[in-house]
Coordinates of C-alpha atoms in Angstrom, one line a residue:
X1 CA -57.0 34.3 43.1
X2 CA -56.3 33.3 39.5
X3 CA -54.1 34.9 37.4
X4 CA -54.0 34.6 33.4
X5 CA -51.1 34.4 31.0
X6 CA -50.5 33.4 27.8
X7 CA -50.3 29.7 27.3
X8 CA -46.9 29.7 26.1
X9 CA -44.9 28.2 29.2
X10 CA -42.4 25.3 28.2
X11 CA -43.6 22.0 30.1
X12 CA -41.1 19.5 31.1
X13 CA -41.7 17.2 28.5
X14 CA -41.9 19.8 25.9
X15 CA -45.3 19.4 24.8
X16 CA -47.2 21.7 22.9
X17 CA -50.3 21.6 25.0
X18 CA -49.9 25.0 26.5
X19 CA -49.3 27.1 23.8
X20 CA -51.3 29.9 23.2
X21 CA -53.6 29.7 20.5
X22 CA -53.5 33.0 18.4
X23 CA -56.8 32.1 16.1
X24 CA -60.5 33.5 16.6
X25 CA -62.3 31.0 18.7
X26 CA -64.4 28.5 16.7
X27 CA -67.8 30.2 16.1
X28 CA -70.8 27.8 17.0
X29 CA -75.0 26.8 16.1
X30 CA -77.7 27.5 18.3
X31 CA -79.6 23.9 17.8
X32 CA -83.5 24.3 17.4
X33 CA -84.3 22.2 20.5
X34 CA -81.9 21.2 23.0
X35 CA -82.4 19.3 26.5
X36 CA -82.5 20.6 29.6
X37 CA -78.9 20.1 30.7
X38 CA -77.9 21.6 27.5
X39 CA -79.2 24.9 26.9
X40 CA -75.4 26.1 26.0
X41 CA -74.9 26.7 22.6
X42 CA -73.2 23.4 20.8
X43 CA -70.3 23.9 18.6
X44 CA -70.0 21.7 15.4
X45 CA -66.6 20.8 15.1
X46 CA -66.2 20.8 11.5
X47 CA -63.5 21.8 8.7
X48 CA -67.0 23.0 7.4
X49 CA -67.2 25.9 9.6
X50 CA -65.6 29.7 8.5
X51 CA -63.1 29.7 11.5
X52 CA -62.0 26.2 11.0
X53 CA -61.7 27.2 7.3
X54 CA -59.2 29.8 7.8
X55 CA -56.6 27.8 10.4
X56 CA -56.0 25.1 8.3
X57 CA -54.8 24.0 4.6
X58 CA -56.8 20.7 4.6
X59 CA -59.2 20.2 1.7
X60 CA -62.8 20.9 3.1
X61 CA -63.5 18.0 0.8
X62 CA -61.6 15.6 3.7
X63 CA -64.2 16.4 6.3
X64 CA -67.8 16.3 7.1
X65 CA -69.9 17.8 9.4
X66 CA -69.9 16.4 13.5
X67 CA -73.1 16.4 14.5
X68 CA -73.4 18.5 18.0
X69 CA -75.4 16.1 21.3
X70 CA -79.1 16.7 21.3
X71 CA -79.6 13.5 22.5
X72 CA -82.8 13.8 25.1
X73 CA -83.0 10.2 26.5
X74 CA -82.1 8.2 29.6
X75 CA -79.2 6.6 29.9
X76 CA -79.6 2.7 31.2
X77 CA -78.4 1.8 35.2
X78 CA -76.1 -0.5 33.9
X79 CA -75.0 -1.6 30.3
X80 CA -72.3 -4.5 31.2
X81 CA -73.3 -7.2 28.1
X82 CA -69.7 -8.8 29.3
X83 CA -71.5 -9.4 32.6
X84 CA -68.1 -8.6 34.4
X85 CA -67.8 -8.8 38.0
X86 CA -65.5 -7.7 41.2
X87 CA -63.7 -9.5 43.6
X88 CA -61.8 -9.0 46.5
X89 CA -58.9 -8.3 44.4
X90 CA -60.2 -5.1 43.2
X91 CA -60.8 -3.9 47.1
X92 CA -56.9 -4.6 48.3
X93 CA -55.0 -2.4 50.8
X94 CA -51.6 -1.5 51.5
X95 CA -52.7 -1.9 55.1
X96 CA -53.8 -5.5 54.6
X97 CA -50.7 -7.0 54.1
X98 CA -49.8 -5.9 57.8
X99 CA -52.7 -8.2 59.6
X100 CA -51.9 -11.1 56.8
X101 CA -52.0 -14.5 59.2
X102 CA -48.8 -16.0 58.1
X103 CA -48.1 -20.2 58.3
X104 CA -45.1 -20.2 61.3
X105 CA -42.9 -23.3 60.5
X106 CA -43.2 -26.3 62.8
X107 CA -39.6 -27.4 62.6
X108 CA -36.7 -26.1 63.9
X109 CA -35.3 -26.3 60.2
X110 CA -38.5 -24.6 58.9
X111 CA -37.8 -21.5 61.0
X112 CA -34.6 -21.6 59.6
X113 CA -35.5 -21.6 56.5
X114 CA -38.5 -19.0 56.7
X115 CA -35.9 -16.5 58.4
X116 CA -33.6 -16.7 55.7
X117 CA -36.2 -16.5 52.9
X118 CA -37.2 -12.9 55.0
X119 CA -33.8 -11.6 55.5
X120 CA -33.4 -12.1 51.7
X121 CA -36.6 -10.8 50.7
X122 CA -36.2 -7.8 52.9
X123 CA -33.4 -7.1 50.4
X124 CA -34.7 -8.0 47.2
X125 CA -38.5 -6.3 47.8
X126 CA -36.6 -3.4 49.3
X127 CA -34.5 -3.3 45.7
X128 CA -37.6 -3.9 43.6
X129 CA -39.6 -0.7 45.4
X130 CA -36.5 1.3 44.5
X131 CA -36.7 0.7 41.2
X132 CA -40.6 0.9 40.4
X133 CA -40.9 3.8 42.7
X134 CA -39.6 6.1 40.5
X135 CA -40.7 4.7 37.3
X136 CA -44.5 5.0 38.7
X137 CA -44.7 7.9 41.0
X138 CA -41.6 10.1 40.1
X139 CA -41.8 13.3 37.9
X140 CA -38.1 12.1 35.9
X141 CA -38.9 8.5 35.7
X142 CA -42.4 8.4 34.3
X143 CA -41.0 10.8 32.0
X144 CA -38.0 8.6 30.6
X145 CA -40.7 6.1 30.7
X146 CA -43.7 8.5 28.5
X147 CA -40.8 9.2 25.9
X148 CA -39.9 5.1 25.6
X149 CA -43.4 4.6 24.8
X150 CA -43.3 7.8 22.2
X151 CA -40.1 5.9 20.3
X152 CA -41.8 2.6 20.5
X153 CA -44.6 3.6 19.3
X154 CA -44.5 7.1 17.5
X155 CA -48.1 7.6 16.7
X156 CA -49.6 6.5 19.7
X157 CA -51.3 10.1 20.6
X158 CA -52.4 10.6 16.3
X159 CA -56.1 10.9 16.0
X160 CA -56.2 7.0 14.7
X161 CA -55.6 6.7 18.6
X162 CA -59.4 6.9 19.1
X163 CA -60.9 4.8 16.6
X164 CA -57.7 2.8 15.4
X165 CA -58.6 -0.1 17.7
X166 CA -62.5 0.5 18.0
X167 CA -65.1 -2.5 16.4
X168 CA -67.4 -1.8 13.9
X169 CA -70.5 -2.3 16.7
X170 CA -69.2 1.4 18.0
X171 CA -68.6 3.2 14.6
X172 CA -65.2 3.7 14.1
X173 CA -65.7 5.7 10.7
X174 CA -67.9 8.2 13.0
X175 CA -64.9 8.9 15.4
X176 CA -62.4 9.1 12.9
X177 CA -64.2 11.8 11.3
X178 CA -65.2 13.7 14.5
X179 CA -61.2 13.1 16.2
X180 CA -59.8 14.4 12.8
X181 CA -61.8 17.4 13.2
X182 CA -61.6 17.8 16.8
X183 CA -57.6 17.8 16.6
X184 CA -57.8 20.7 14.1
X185 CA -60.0 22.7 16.1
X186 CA -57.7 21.7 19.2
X187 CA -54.4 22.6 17.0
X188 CA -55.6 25.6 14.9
X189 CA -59.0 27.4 17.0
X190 CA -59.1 26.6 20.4
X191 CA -58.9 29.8 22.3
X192 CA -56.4 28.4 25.0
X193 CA -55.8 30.6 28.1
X194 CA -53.2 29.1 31.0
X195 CA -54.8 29.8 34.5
X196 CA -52.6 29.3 38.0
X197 CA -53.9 29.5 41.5
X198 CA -52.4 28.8 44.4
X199 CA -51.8 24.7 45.8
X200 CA -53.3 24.0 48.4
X201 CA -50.9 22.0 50.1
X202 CA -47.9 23.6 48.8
X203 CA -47.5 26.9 49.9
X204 CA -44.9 27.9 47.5
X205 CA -46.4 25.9 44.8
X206 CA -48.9 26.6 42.3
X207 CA -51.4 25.0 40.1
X208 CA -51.8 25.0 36.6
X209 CA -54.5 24.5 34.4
X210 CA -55.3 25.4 30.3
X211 CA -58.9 26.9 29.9
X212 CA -60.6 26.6 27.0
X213 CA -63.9 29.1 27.0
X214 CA -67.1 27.8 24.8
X215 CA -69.0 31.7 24.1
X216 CA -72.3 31.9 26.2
X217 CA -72.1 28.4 28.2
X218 CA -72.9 28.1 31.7
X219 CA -71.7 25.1 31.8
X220 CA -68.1 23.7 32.8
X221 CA -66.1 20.1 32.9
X222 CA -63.0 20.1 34.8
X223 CA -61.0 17.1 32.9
X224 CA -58.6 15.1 35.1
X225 CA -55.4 14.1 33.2
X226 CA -54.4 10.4 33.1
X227 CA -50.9 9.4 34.1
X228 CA -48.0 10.6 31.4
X229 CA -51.1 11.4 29.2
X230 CA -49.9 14.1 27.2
X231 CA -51.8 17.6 27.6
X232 CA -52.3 18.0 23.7
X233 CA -54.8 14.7 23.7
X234 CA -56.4 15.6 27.0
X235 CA -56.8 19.0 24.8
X236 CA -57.9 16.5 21.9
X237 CA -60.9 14.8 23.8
X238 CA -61.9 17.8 25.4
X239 CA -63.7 18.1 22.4
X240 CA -66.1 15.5 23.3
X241 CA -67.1 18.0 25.8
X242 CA -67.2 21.3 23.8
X243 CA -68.9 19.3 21.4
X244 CA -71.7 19.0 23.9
X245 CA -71.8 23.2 25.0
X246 CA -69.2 23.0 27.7
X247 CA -66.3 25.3 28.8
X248 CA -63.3 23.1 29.2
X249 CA -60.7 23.2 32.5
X250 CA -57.7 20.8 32.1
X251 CA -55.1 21.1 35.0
X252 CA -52.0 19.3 35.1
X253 CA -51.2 16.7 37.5
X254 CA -48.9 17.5 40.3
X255 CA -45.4 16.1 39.2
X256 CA -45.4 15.9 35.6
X257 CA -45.8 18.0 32.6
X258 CA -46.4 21.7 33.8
X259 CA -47.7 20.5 36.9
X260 CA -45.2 21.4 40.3
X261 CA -43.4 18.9 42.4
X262 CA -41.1 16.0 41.4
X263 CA -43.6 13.5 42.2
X264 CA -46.9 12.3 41.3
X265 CA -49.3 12.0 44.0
X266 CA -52.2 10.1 42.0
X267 CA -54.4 12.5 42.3
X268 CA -54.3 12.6 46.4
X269 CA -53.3 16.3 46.5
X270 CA -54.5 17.5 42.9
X271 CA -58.3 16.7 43.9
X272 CA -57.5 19.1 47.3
X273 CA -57.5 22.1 44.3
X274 CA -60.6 21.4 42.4
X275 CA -62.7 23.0 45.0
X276 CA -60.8 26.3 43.9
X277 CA -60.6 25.6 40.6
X278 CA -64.8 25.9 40.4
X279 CA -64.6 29.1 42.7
X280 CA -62.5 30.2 39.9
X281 CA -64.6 29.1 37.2
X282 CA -67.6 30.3 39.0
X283 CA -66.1 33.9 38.8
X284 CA -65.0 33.3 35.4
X285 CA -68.0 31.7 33.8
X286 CA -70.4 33.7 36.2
X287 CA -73.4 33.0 38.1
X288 CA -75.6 29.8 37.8
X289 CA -72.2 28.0 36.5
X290 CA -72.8 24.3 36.4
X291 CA -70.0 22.0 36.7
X292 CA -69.1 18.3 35.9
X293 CA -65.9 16.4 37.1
X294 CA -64.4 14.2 34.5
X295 CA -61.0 11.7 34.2
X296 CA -59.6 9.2 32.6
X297 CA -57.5 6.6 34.3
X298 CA -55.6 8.8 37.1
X299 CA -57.8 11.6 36.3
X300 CA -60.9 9.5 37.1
X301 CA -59.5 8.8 40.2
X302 CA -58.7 12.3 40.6
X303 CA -62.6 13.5 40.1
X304 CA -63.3 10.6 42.4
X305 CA -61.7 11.9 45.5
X306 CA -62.3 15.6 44.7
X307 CA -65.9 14.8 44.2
X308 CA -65.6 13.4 48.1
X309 CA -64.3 16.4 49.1
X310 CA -66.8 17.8 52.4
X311 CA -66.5 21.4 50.6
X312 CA -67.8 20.1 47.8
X313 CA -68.8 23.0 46.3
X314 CA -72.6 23.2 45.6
X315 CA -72.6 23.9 41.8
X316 CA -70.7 20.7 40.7
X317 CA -73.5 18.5 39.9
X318 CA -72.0 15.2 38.9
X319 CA -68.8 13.2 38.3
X320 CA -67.6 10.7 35.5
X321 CA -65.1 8.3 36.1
X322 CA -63.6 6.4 33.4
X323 CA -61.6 3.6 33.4
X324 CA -60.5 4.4 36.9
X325 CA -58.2 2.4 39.5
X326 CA -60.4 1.5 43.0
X327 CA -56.6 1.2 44.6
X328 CA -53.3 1.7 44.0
X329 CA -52.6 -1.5 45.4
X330 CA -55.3 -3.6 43.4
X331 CA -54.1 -1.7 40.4
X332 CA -50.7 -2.5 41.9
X333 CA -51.4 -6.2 42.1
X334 CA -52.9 -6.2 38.9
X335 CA -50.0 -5.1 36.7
X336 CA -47.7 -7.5 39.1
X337 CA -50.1 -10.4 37.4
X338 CA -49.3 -9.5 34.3
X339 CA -45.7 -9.4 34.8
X340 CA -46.3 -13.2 36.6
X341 CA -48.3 -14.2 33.9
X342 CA -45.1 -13.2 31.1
X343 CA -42.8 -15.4 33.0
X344 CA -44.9 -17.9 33.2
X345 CA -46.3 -18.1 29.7
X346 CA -42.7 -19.8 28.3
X347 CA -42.2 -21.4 31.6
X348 CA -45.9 -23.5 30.5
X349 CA -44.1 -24.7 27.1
X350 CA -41.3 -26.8 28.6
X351 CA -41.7 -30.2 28.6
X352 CA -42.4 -30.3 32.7
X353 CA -44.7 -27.0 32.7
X354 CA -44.0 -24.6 35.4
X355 CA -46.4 -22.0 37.0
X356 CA -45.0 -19.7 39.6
X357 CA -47.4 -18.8 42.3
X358 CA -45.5 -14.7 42.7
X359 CA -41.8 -13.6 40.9
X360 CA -39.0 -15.5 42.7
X361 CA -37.9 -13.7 45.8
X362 CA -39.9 -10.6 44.7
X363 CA -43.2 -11.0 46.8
X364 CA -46.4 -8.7 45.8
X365 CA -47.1 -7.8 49.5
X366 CA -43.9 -7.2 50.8
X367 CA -43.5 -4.9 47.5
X368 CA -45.9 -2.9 47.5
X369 CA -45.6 -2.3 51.6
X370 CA -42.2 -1.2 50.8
X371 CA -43.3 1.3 47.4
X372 CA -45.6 2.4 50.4
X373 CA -42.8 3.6 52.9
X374 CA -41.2 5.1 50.1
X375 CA -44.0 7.1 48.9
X376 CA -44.6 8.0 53.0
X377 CA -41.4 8.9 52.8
X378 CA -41.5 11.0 50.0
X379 CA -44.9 12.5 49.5
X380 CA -46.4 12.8 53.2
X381 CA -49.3 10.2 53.2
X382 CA -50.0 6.3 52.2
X383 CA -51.1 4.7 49.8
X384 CA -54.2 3.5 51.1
X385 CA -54.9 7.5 51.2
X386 CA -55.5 7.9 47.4
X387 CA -57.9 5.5 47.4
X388 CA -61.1 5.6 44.8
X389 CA -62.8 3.2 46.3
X390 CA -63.1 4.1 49.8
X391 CA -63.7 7.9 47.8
X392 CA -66.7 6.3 46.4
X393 CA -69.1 5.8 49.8
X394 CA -68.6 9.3 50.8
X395 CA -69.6 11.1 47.4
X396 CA -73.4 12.1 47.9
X397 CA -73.4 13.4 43.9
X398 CA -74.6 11.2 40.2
X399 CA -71.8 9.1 40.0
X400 CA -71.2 7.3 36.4
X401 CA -68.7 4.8 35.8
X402 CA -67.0 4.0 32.4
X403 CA -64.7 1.0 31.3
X404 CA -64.0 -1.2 28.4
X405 CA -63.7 -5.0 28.8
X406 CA -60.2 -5.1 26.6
X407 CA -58.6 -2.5 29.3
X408 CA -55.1 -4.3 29.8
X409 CA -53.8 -2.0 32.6
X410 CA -56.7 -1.6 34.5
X411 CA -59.1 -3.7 34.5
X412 CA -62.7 -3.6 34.1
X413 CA -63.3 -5.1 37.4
X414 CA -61.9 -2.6 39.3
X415 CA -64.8 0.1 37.9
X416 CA -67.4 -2.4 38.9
X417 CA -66.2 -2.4 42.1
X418 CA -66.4 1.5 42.7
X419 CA -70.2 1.2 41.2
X420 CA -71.0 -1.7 43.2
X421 CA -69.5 0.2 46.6
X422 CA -70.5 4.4 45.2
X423 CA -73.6 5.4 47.5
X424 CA -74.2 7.8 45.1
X425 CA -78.3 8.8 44.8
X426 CA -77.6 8.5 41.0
X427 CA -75.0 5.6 39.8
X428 CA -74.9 4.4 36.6
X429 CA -72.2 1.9 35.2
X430 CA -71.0 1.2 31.4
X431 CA -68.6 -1.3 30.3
X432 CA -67.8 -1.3 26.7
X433 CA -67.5 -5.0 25.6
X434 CA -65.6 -6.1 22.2
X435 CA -62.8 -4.6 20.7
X436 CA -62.7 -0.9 22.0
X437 CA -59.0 -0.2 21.5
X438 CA -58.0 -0.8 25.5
X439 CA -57.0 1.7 28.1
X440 CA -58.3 4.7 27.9
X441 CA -60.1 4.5 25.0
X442 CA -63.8 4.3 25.5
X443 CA -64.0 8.0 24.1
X444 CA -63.3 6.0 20.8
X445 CA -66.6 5.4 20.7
X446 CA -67.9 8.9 20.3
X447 CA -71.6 8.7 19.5
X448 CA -72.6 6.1 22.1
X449 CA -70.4 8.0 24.8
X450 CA -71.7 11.6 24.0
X451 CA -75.2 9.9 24.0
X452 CA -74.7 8.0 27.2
X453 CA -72.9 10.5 29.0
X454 CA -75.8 13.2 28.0
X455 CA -78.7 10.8 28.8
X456 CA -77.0 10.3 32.4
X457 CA -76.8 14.0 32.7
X458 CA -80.2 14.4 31.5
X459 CA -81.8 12.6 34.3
X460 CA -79.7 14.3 36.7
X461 CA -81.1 17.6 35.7
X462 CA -84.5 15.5 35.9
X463 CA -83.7 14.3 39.6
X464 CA -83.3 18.1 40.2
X465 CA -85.9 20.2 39.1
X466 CA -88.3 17.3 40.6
X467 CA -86.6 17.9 43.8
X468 CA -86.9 21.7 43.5
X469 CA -90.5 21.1 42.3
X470 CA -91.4 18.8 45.8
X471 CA -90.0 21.3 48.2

């Protein structure tokens, strides 16, 4: 069972996320004509509306009117104009490095040698797990890490976030003006309640989750929260989805703002609550509740394996991945790439160019099969477990896959490859080529991802009343 409190618990990063909003909620328009998977009413996010009005002391003069979704289309099976592709790379397992043939020296110096290089690497890899460890998966060191980011660069969650980056092909003048309003409604009208259930692998733990109710909808997204995303801009984008007539469900990861435990689990035992968050949203919401499962980044990956869940519940009708990882170890080998590639970009210039092959003495597989005992160690399962990809060919729901070509921490590949493996009976796949503003930011482009995301809803509502008319 649920219970309800104010939002006002203090998070351990101290955002502001889960404060209770004391202002009327935002009153919304009842379009004309609206499609058949949204037959909510749409808000108009607007400093031009009477509740907006009286939250805020911005000139109505700075705002215009967003326009709510009434877009009625289809959405395309696969817009990829960068024509990227997947490889092997994007399908990699902790696992693997375990059946790896390995070249056994020939010589009796060889051996030698190849000992010693292991007894040495034993030590360094074992050192380098140690430190990434709790940078990456620990509740104090992604924090430390989060708040580095927010002194380097103090603006990185304001509104410009969205559109700030974003090319002229996807309208940049169009987000700013719906982000701007969307953060005031966030800030100044959102009717935030805190919800908590039980965890359901904790027994003396609890999850946590900020509901945000739109007035006669039916309809429900639970949004999965990226890693150290802060809870005010998963509040933020949310609006993309209350925009469109939905009630909004944001819970916080396990280990980091108000989320329990001390470390983060990527989404392996978060997506084991989601099933109970929709009972709870059923009896909230009421009957005929409709639900969609949306993330971003570790979020996505969260809705990926909840949406594989075999008690699935029967009223969630799709799930949205964007910009998800297909592995922790591809995404894992990835970011150990880009640290390669840094060394080796001065290492080019010298006047006998060098290009390492893999970071003296620190080896990628015997890394990452380290950061895997550790995590074993500390969180109970592997790392192969929290794994999108294998998520993918068990999930028997629309599956639509989001990612932007310029994505610098995970790349676009690694979405192909969950498209090109989901066995979903609806998959659709969108990469976002050009400037889009990188990780994370495909929301930027608000019109075309309100419109694509509808249209793919659309002919999933389609795909169902034809089935409902056949038998």
């Amino acid at each position: 069972m649920a219970t309800t409190s104010n939002a006002s618990a203090d998070t351990t990063s101290g955002s502001s996320a889960d404060s209770t909003s004391q202002t009327e909620a935002v009153s919304y328009d009842q379009p004309a004509t609206q499609s058949q998977s949204n037959q909510s009413n749409v808000v108009v996010l607007s400093e031009d509306n009477p509740a907006t009005q009286q939250n805020t002391q911005a000139s109505t003069a700075d705002y215009q009117d967003v326009p709510s979704v009434l877009y009625t289309g289809a959405t395309p099976d696969v817009i990829n104009d960068a024509n990227v592709t997947a490889s092997s790379a994007d399908d990699m397992k902790a696992a693997d490095f375990n059946n790896e043939p390995t070249d056994q020296p020939t010589t009796l110096l060889g051996k030698i040698a190849s000992d010693v290089n292991d007894k040495i690497t034993d030590v360094t890899t074992g050192t380098a797990a140690k430190v990434v460890f709790p940078i990456g998966f620990s509740r104090k060191g992604s924090d430390a890490y989060s708040k580095l980011e927010d002194i380097q660069e103090p603006d990185r969650y304001d509104t410009s976030r969205a559109y700030g980056g974003l090319g002229e092909k996807y309208d940049p003048a169009a987000s700013e003006t719906f982000y701007n309003a969307a953060q005031d409604w966030w800030d100044n009208v959102a009717d935030k309640q805190t919800l908590t259930i039980p965890s359901s692998s904790f027994p003396n733990e609890t999850s946590t989750a900020t509901f945000v109710a739109n007035p006669g909808s039916k309809q429900t997204v639970i949004i999965g929260q990226g890693w150290t995303e802060h809870p005010d801009w998963v509040g933020v984008v949310s609006g993309v989805w209350y925009n469109m007539g939905y009630n909004v469900l944001m819970p916080s990861q396990r280990g980091q703002f108000s989320g329990d435990g001390d470390y983060i689990p990527f989404g392996y035992y978060d997506s084991q609550d989601w099933k109970n968050w929709v009972n709870v949203m059923d009896s909230t919401v009421g009957p005929d509740e409709e639900v969609i499962y949306y993330g971003q980044s570790m979020g996505a990956a969260t809705a990926l394996d909840a949406a594989a869940d075999p008690q699935l519940p029967s009223n969630v009708k799709a799930v949205i991945a964007d910009c998800s990882f297909s592995s922790l170890t591809s995404l894992g080998n990835s970011l150990y790439n880009g640290a390669l590639n840094k060394i080796n970009g001065p290492l080019g210039k010298l006047i006998v160019p060098i290009k390492l092959n893999s970071i003296p003495l620190i080896p990628f597989d015997k890394t990452m099969q380290n950061v895997d005992k550790i995590n074993e160690a500390k969180q109970g399962f592997d790392l192969d477990d929290a794994s999108p990809i294998d998520a993918v060919a068990k999930i028997t729901i629309p599956s639509y896959f989001i990612t932007t070509e310029d994505d610098d921490f995970i790349p676009d590949t690694e979405s192909v490859a969950l498209y090109n493996a989901s066995v979903a009976p609806i998959r659709k796949l969108w990469v976002l080529d050009g400037a889009v503003g990188g990780h994370a930011h495909a929301e930027g482009a608000v019109e075309q991802y309100q419109q694509n995301i509808q249209g793919f809803l659309n002919e999933v509502d389609q795909a169902k009343n034809a089935s409902i008319q056949v038998a």
